[in-house]
mmCIF file with all atom_site columns, C-alpha atoms in Angstrom:
data_model
loop_
_atom_site.group_PDB
_atom_site.id
_atom_site.type_symbol
_atom_site.label_atom_id
_atom_site.label_alt_id
_atom_site.label_comp_id
_atom_site.label_asym_id
_atom_site.label_entity_id
_atom_site.label_seq_id
_atom_site.pdbx_PDB_ins_code
_atom_site.Cartn_x
_atom_site.Cartn_y
_atom_site.Cartn_z
_atom_site.occupancy
_atom_site.B_iso_or_equiv
_atom_site.pdbx_formal_charge
_atom_site.auth_seq_id
_atom_site.auth_comp_id
_atom_site.auth_asym_id
_atom_site.auth_atom_id
_atom_site.pdbx_PDB_model_num
ATOM 1   C CA . MET A 1 1   ? 1.627   22.601 187.737 1.00 50.00 ? 1   MET A CA 1
ATOM 2   C CA . PRO A 1 2   ? 2.134   25.111 190.453 1.00 58.00 ? 2   PRO A CA 1
ATOM 3   C CA . GLY A 1 3   ? 1.718   28.726 189.453 1.00 56.00 ? 3   GLY A CA 1
ATOM 4   C CA . SER A 1 4   ? -0.477  27.891 186.475 1.00 58.00 ? 4   SER A CA 1
ATOM 5   C CA . LEU A 1 5   ? -3.672  29.892 186.082 1.00 61.00 ? 5   LEU A CA 1
ATOM 6   C CA . ALA A 1 6   ? -5.338  27.289 183.895 1.00 61.00 ? 6   ALA A CA 1
ATOM 7   C CA . LEU A 1 7   ? -8.689  26.110 185.212 1.00 71.00 ? 7   LEU A CA 1
ATOM 8   C CA . SER A 1 8   ? -9.809  22.625 184.587 1.00 81.00 ? 8   SER A CA 1
ATOM 9   C CA . TYR A 1 9   ? -13.432 21.589 184.668 1.00 82.00 ? 9   TYR A CA 1
ATOM 10  C CA . THR A 1 10  ? -14.836 18.136 184.810 1.00 89.00 ? 10  THR A CA 1
ATOM 11  C CA . ALA A 1 11  ? -17.174 16.977 182.075 1.00 87.00 ? 11  ALA A CA 1
ATOM 12  C CA . ALA A 1 12  ? -20.160 17.325 184.433 1.00 88.00 ? 12  ALA A CA 1
ATOM 13  C CA . GLU A 1 13  ? -19.238 20.942 185.261 1.00 89.00 ? 13  GLU A CA 1
ATOM 14  C CA . GLN A 1 14  ? -18.839 21.796 181.563 1.00 90.00 ? 14  GLN A CA 1
ATOM 15  C CA . LEU A 1 15  ? -22.230 20.269 180.792 1.00 92.00 ? 15  LEU A CA 1
ATOM 16  C CA . THR A 1 16  ? -23.843 22.240 183.669 1.00 93.00 ? 16  THR A CA 1
ATOM 17  C CA . VAL A 1 17  ? -22.395 25.539 182.425 1.00 92.00 ? 17  VAL A CA 1
ATOM 18  C CA . ALA A 1 18  ? -23.521 24.818 178.848 1.00 93.00 ? 18  ALA A CA 1
ATOM 19  C CA . LEU A 1 19  ? -27.058 23.875 179.928 1.00 94.00 ? 19  LEU A CA 1
ATOM 20  C CA . SER A 1 20  ? -27.262 26.971 182.145 1.00 95.00 ? 20  SER A CA 1
ATOM 21  C CA . GLY A 1 21  ? -26.353 29.149 179.147 1.00 95.00 ? 21  GLY A CA 1
ATOM 22  C CA . VAL A 1 22  ? -28.993 27.467 176.976 1.00 95.00 ? 22  VAL A CA 1
ATOM 23  C CA . LEU A 1 23  ? -31.581 27.940 179.734 1.00 95.00 ? 23  LEU A CA 1
ATOM 24  C CA . VAL A 1 24  ? -30.795 31.662 180.030 1.00 96.00 ? 24  VAL A CA 1
ATOM 25  C CA . VAL A 1 25  ? -31.151 32.115 176.254 1.00 95.00 ? 25  VAL A CA 1
ATOM 26  C CA . LEU A 1 26  ? -34.469 30.219 176.186 1.00 96.00 ? 26  LEU A CA 1
ATOM 27  C CA . VAL A 1 27  ? -35.932 32.221 179.070 1.00 95.00 ? 27  VAL A CA 1
ATOM 28  C CA . ALA A 1 28  ? -34.861 35.464 177.367 1.00 95.00 ? 28  ALA A CA 1
ATOM 29  C CA . LEU A 1 29  ? -36.490 34.410 174.074 1.00 95.00 ? 29  LEU A CA 1
ATOM 30  C CA . ILE A 1 30  ? -39.726 33.357 175.786 1.00 94.00 ? 30  ILE A CA 1
ATOM 31  C CA . GLY A 1 31  ? -39.839 36.652 177.720 1.00 93.00 ? 31  GLY A CA 1
ATOM 32  C CA . TYR A 1 32  ? -39.217 38.699 174.589 1.00 92.00 ? 32  TYR A CA 1
ATOM 33  C CA . ARG A 1 33  ? -41.935 36.854 172.685 1.00 91.00 ? 33  ARG A CA 1
ATOM 34  C CA . ALA A 1 34  ? -44.452 37.306 175.519 1.00 89.00 ? 34  ALA A CA 1
ATOM 35  C CA . TRP A 1 35  ? -43.626 41.021 175.712 1.00 88.00 ? 35  TRP A CA 1
ATOM 36  C CA . LYS A 1 36  ? -43.983 41.414 171.942 1.00 84.00 ? 36  LYS A CA 1
ATOM 37  C CA . ILE A 1 37  ? -47.360 39.653 171.894 1.00 81.00 ? 37  ILE A CA 1
ATOM 38  C CA . SER A 1 38  ? -48.687 41.679 174.843 1.00 82.00 ? 38  SER A CA 1
ATOM 39  C CA . ARG A 1 39  ? -47.972 45.031 173.212 1.00 87.00 ? 39  ARG A CA 1
ATOM 40  C CA . VAL A 1 40  ? -51.109 46.841 172.098 1.00 84.00 ? 40  VAL A CA 1
ATOM 41  C CA . THR A 1 41  ? -51.009 48.901 168.918 1.00 89.00 ? 41  THR A CA 1
ATOM 42  C CA . PRO A 1 42  ? -52.372 52.467 168.979 1.00 89.00 ? 42  PRO A CA 1
ATOM 43  C CA . GLU A 1 43  ? -55.199 51.410 166.648 1.00 91.00 ? 43  GLU A CA 1
ATOM 44  C CA . GLU A 1 44  ? -56.205 48.587 168.990 1.00 91.00 ? 44  GLU A CA 1
ATOM 45  C CA . ARG A 1 45  ? -56.002 50.894 172.018 1.00 90.00 ? 45  ARG A CA 1
ATOM 46  C CA . GLU A 1 46  ? -58.345 53.372 170.274 1.00 93.00 ? 46  GLU A CA 1
ATOM 47  C CA . ARG A 1 47  ? -60.749 50.560 169.332 1.00 94.00 ? 47  ARG A CA 1
ATOM 48  C CA . GLN A 1 48  ? -60.783 49.417 172.975 1.00 93.00 ? 48  GLN A CA 1
ATOM 49  C CA . ARG A 1 49  ? -61.437 53.005 174.148 1.00 95.00 ? 49  ARG A CA 1
ATOM 50  C CA . ARG A 1 50  ? -64.421 53.264 171.809 1.00 96.00 ? 50  ARG A CA 1
ATOM 51  C CA . GLY A 1 51  ? -65.706 49.899 173.037 1.00 96.00 ? 51  GLY A CA 1
ATOM 52  C CA . VAL A 1 52  ? -65.519 51.006 176.682 1.00 96.00 ? 52  VAL A CA 1
ATOM 53  C CA . LEU A 1 53  ? -67.407 54.205 175.898 1.00 97.00 ? 53  LEU A CA 1
ATOM 54  C CA . VAL A 1 54  ? -70.094 52.323 173.964 1.00 96.00 ? 54  VAL A CA 1
ATOM 55  C CA . ALA A 1 55  ? -70.552 49.835 176.811 1.00 96.00 ? 55  ALA A CA 1
ATOM 56  C CA . GLY A 1 56  ? -70.420 52.182 179.796 1.00 95.00 ? 56  GLY A CA 1
ATOM 57  C CA . GLY A 1 57  ? -70.474 55.765 178.591 1.00 96.00 ? 57  GLY A CA 1
ATOM 58  C CA . LYS A 1 58  ? -73.290 58.214 179.197 1.00 97.00 ? 58  LYS A CA 1
ATOM 59  C CA . MET A 1 59  ? -75.197 59.432 176.176 1.00 96.00 ? 59  MET A CA 1
ATOM 60  C CA . GLY A 1 60  ? -75.880 63.094 175.590 1.00 95.00 ? 60  GLY A CA 1
ATOM 61  C CA . ASP A 1 61  ? -76.796 65.578 172.888 1.00 95.00 ? 61  ASP A CA 1
ATOM 62  C CA . ALA A 1 62  ? -74.080 67.128 170.779 1.00 95.00 ? 62  ALA A CA 1
ATOM 63  C CA . THR A 1 63  ? -73.786 69.456 167.824 1.00 93.00 ? 63  THR A CA 1
ATOM 64  C CA . LEU A 1 64  ? -71.769 68.380 164.823 1.00 91.00 ? 64  LEU A CA 1
ATOM 65  C CA . MET A 1 65  ? -69.865 71.532 163.979 1.00 90.00 ? 65  MET A CA 1
ATOM 66  C CA . GLU A 1 66  ? -67.643 70.490 161.088 1.00 88.00 ? 66  GLU A CA 1
ATOM 67  C CA . ILE A 1 67  ? -66.454 67.545 159.011 1.00 87.00 ? 67  ILE A CA 1
ATOM 68  C CA . ARG A 1 68  ? -62.907 67.745 157.664 1.00 85.00 ? 68  ARG A CA 1
ATOM 69  C CA . ASP A 1 69  ? -61.733 64.749 155.648 1.00 84.00 ? 69  ASP A CA 1
ATOM 70  C CA . ASP A 1 70  ? -61.586 62.000 158.312 1.00 87.00 ? 70  ASP A CA 1
ATOM 71  C CA . LEU A 1 71  ? -62.265 64.266 161.289 1.00 91.00 ? 71  LEU A CA 1
ATOM 72  C CA . LEU A 1 72  ? -65.574 65.003 163.003 1.00 91.00 ? 72  LEU A CA 1
ATOM 73  C CA . ILE A 1 73  ? -65.604 68.149 165.141 1.00 93.00 ? 73  ILE A CA 1
ATOM 74  C CA . TYR A 1 74  ? -68.446 68.382 167.641 1.00 94.00 ? 74  TYR A CA 1
ATOM 75  C CA . SER A 1 75  ? -69.423 70.139 170.868 1.00 96.00 ? 75  SER A CA 1
ATOM 76  C CA . TYR A 1 76  ? -71.526 69.057 173.830 1.00 97.00 ? 76  TYR A CA 1
ATOM 77  C CA . ASP A 1 77  ? -72.388 70.143 177.386 1.00 96.00 ? 77  ASP A CA 1
ATOM 78  C CA . VAL A 1 78  ? -71.909 68.080 180.533 1.00 96.00 ? 78  VAL A CA 1
ATOM 79  C CA . ARG A 1 79  ? -73.101 69.572 183.844 1.00 95.00 ? 79  ARG A CA 1
ATOM 80  C CA . GLY A 1 80  ? -72.845 73.117 182.501 1.00 95.00 ? 80  GLY A CA 1
ATOM 81  C CA . VAL A 1 81  ? -69.364 72.716 181.010 1.00 96.00 ? 81  VAL A CA 1
ATOM 82  C CA . GLU A 1 82  ? -69.073 72.943 177.224 1.00 97.00 ? 82  GLU A CA 1
ATOM 83  C CA . TYR A 1 83  ? -66.659 70.574 175.512 1.00 97.00 ? 83  TYR A CA 1
ATOM 84  C CA . THR A 1 84  ? -65.443 70.771 171.943 1.00 96.00 ? 84  THR A CA 1
ATOM 85  C CA . ALA A 1 85  ? -63.860 67.579 170.663 1.00 96.00 ? 85  ALA A CA 1
ATOM 86  C CA . SER A 1 86  ? -62.834 65.855 167.486 1.00 95.00 ? 86  SER A CA 1
ATOM 87  C CA . GLN A 1 87  ? -62.778 62.221 166.441 1.00 95.00 ? 87  GLN A CA 1
ATOM 88  C CA . ASP A 1 88  ? -60.703 60.587 163.740 1.00 93.00 ? 88  ASP A CA 1
ATOM 89  C CA . ILE A 1 89  ? -63.083 58.375 161.771 1.00 91.00 ? 89  ILE A CA 1
ATOM 90  C CA . SER A 1 90  ? -60.655 57.118 159.117 1.00 90.00 ? 90  SER A CA 1
ATOM 91  C CA . ARG A 1 91  ? -61.133 53.494 160.284 1.00 90.00 ? 91  ARG A CA 1
ATOM 92  C CA . LEU A 1 92  ? -64.921 53.926 160.597 1.00 90.00 ? 92  LEU A CA 1
ATOM 93  C CA . LYS A 1 93  ? -65.763 55.160 157.081 1.00 84.00 ? 93  LYS A CA 1
ATOM 94  C CA . SER A 1 94  ? -68.103 52.226 156.482 1.00 83.00 ? 94  SER A CA 1
ATOM 95  C CA . ARG A 1 95  ? -70.248 53.328 159.467 1.00 81.00 ? 95  ARG A CA 1
ATOM 96  C CA . MET A 1 96  ? -70.757 56.854 158.115 1.00 80.00 ? 96  MET A CA 1
ATOM 97  C CA . PRO A 1 97  ? -74.193 57.715 156.736 1.00 76.00 ? 97  PRO A CA 1
ATOM 98  C CA . GLY A 1 98  ? -74.229 58.739 153.089 1.00 71.00 ? 98  GLY A CA 1
ATOM 99  C CA . ASP A 1 99  ? -75.503 62.306 153.511 1.00 68.00 ? 99  ASP A CA 1
ATOM 100 C CA . LEU A 1 100 ? -74.264 64.364 156.449 1.00 66.00 ? 100 LEU A CA 1
ATOM 101 C CA . SER A 1 101 ? -75.328 67.754 155.081 1.00 62.00 ? 101 SER A CA 1
ATOM 102 C CA . ALA A 1 102 ? -78.543 67.821 157.120 1.00 58.00 ? 102 ALA A CA 1
ATOM 103 C CA . ILE A 1 103 ? -77.008 66.636 160.373 1.00 67.00 ? 103 ILE A CA 1
ATOM 104 C CA . GLY A 1 104 ? -76.514 69.222 163.102 1.00 80.00 ? 104 GLY A CA 1
ATOM 105 C CA . ALA A 1 105 ? -77.770 67.502 166.217 1.00 89.00 ? 105 ALA A CA 1
ATOM 106 C CA . VAL A 1 106 ? -76.103 64.192 167.021 1.00 92.00 ? 106 VAL A CA 1
ATOM 107 C CA . PHE A 1 107 ? -75.584 61.967 170.048 1.00 95.00 ? 107 PHE A CA 1
ATOM 108 C CA . VAL A 1 108 ? -72.321 61.658 171.938 1.00 96.00 ? 108 VAL A CA 1
ATOM 109 C CA . LYS A 1 109 ? -71.111 58.978 174.350 1.00 97.00 ? 109 LYS A CA 1
ATOM 110 C CA . TYR A 1 110 ? -68.748 60.219 177.055 1.00 97.00 ? 110 TYR A CA 1
ATOM 111 C CA . ASP A 1 111 ? -67.005 58.947 180.168 1.00 97.00 ? 111 ASP A CA 1
ATOM 112 C CA . PRO A 1 112 ? -68.851 60.376 183.209 1.00 96.00 ? 112 PRO A CA 1
ATOM 113 C CA . ARG A 1 113 ? -65.578 60.461 185.193 1.00 96.00 ? 113 ARG A CA 1
ATOM 114 C CA . ASN A 1 114 ? -63.755 62.256 182.349 1.00 96.00 ? 114 ASN A CA 1
ATOM 115 C CA . PRO A 1 115 ? -66.328 63.995 180.126 1.00 96.00 ? 115 PRO A CA 1
ATOM 116 C CA . ALA A 1 116 ? -63.641 65.134 177.684 1.00 96.00 ? 116 ALA A CA 1
ATOM 117 C CA . ASN A 1 117 ? -63.265 61.460 176.671 1.00 97.00 ? 117 ASN A CA 1
ATOM 118 C CA . SER A 1 118 ? -66.047 61.098 174.101 1.00 97.00 ? 118 SER A CA 1
ATOM 119 C CA . ILE A 1 119 ? -67.077 59.606 170.776 1.00 97.00 ? 119 ILE A CA 1
ATOM 120 C CA . VAL A 1 120 ? -69.764 60.160 168.168 1.00 95.00 ? 120 VAL A CA 1
ATOM 121 C CA . LEU A 1 121 ? -69.071 57.026 166.130 1.00 94.00 ? 121 LEU A CA 1
ATOM 122 C CA . ALA A 1 122 ? -67.849 53.499 166.928 1.00 94.00 ? 122 ALA A CA 1
ATOM 123 C CA . GLU A 1 123 ? -67.958 50.019 165.431 1.00 93.00 ? 123 GLU A CA 1
ATOM 124 C CA . GLU A 1 124 ? -71.064 49.018 167.444 1.00 92.00 ? 124 GLU A CA 1
ATOM 125 C CA . TRP A 1 125 ? -72.744 52.407 167.837 1.00 94.00 ? 125 TRP A CA 1
ATOM 126 C CA . SER A 1 126 ? -73.410 55.605 165.938 1.00 91.00 ? 126 SER A CA 1
ATOM 127 C CA . GLY A 1 127 ? -74.605 58.987 167.126 1.00 91.00 ? 127 GLY A CA 1
ATOM 128 C CA . LEU A 1 128 ? -75.058 60.076 163.505 1.00 86.00 ? 128 LEU A CA 1
ATOM 129 C CA . GLY A 1 129 ? -77.877 59.587 161.063 1.00 67.00 ? 129 GLY A CA 1
ATOM 130 C CA . ARG A 1 130 ? -81.198 57.829 161.456 1.00 51.00 ? 130 ARG A CA 1
ATOM 131 C CA . ARG A 1 131 ? -81.658 57.804 165.208 1.00 49.00 ? 131 ARG A CA 1
ATOM 132 C CA . GLN A 1 132 ? -85.055 56.138 165.430 1.00 42.00 ? 132 GLN A CA 1
ATOM 133 C CA . ALA A 1 133 ? -84.072 53.218 163.178 1.00 42.00 ? 133 ALA A CA 1
ATOM 134 C CA . ASP A 1 134 ? -81.187 52.217 165.449 1.00 47.00 ? 134 ASP A CA 1
ATOM 135 C CA . PRO A 1 135 ? -82.166 50.241 168.595 1.00 50.00 ? 135 PRO A CA 1
ATOM 136 C CA . GLY A 1 136 ? -79.200 51.799 170.411 1.00 52.00 ? 136 GLY A CA 1
ATOM 137 C CA . TYR A 1 137 ? -80.916 55.173 170.485 1.00 48.00 ? 137 TYR A CA 1
ATOM 138 C CA . PRO A 1 138 ? -83.557 56.242 172.993 1.00 49.00 ? 138 PRO A CA 1
ATOM 139 C CA . SER A 1 139 ? -87.015 56.865 171.643 1.00 40.00 ? 139 SER A CA 1
#
């Protein structure tokens, strides 16, 4: 049929196009799933930050200034610079000592390359409470 715009494919060509489409969809689904699994939640990112500071942070003296609900506000000095920071402890309530009324001096762990990055409490470490009873504290 001259002048006809109809395209005709052989069975092998039709099968190749169909399999190519299925392959594209499968690769897209696998990529999406891998991306979804690799995403880190903000809670997990904060837990990892605390873990890094516990493992490699420098320890120093700090003053616990205030406790507001789930927030610890503290200050500390690093190389003559005073830092005031806060830490959300809502996920660490079980690590809190029972009575914080007598606590003023506490320990802080901070990143020596970025001293503003600091913690007073983590899953594996605490700068609060009975310092001598915890093997993580210096004697």
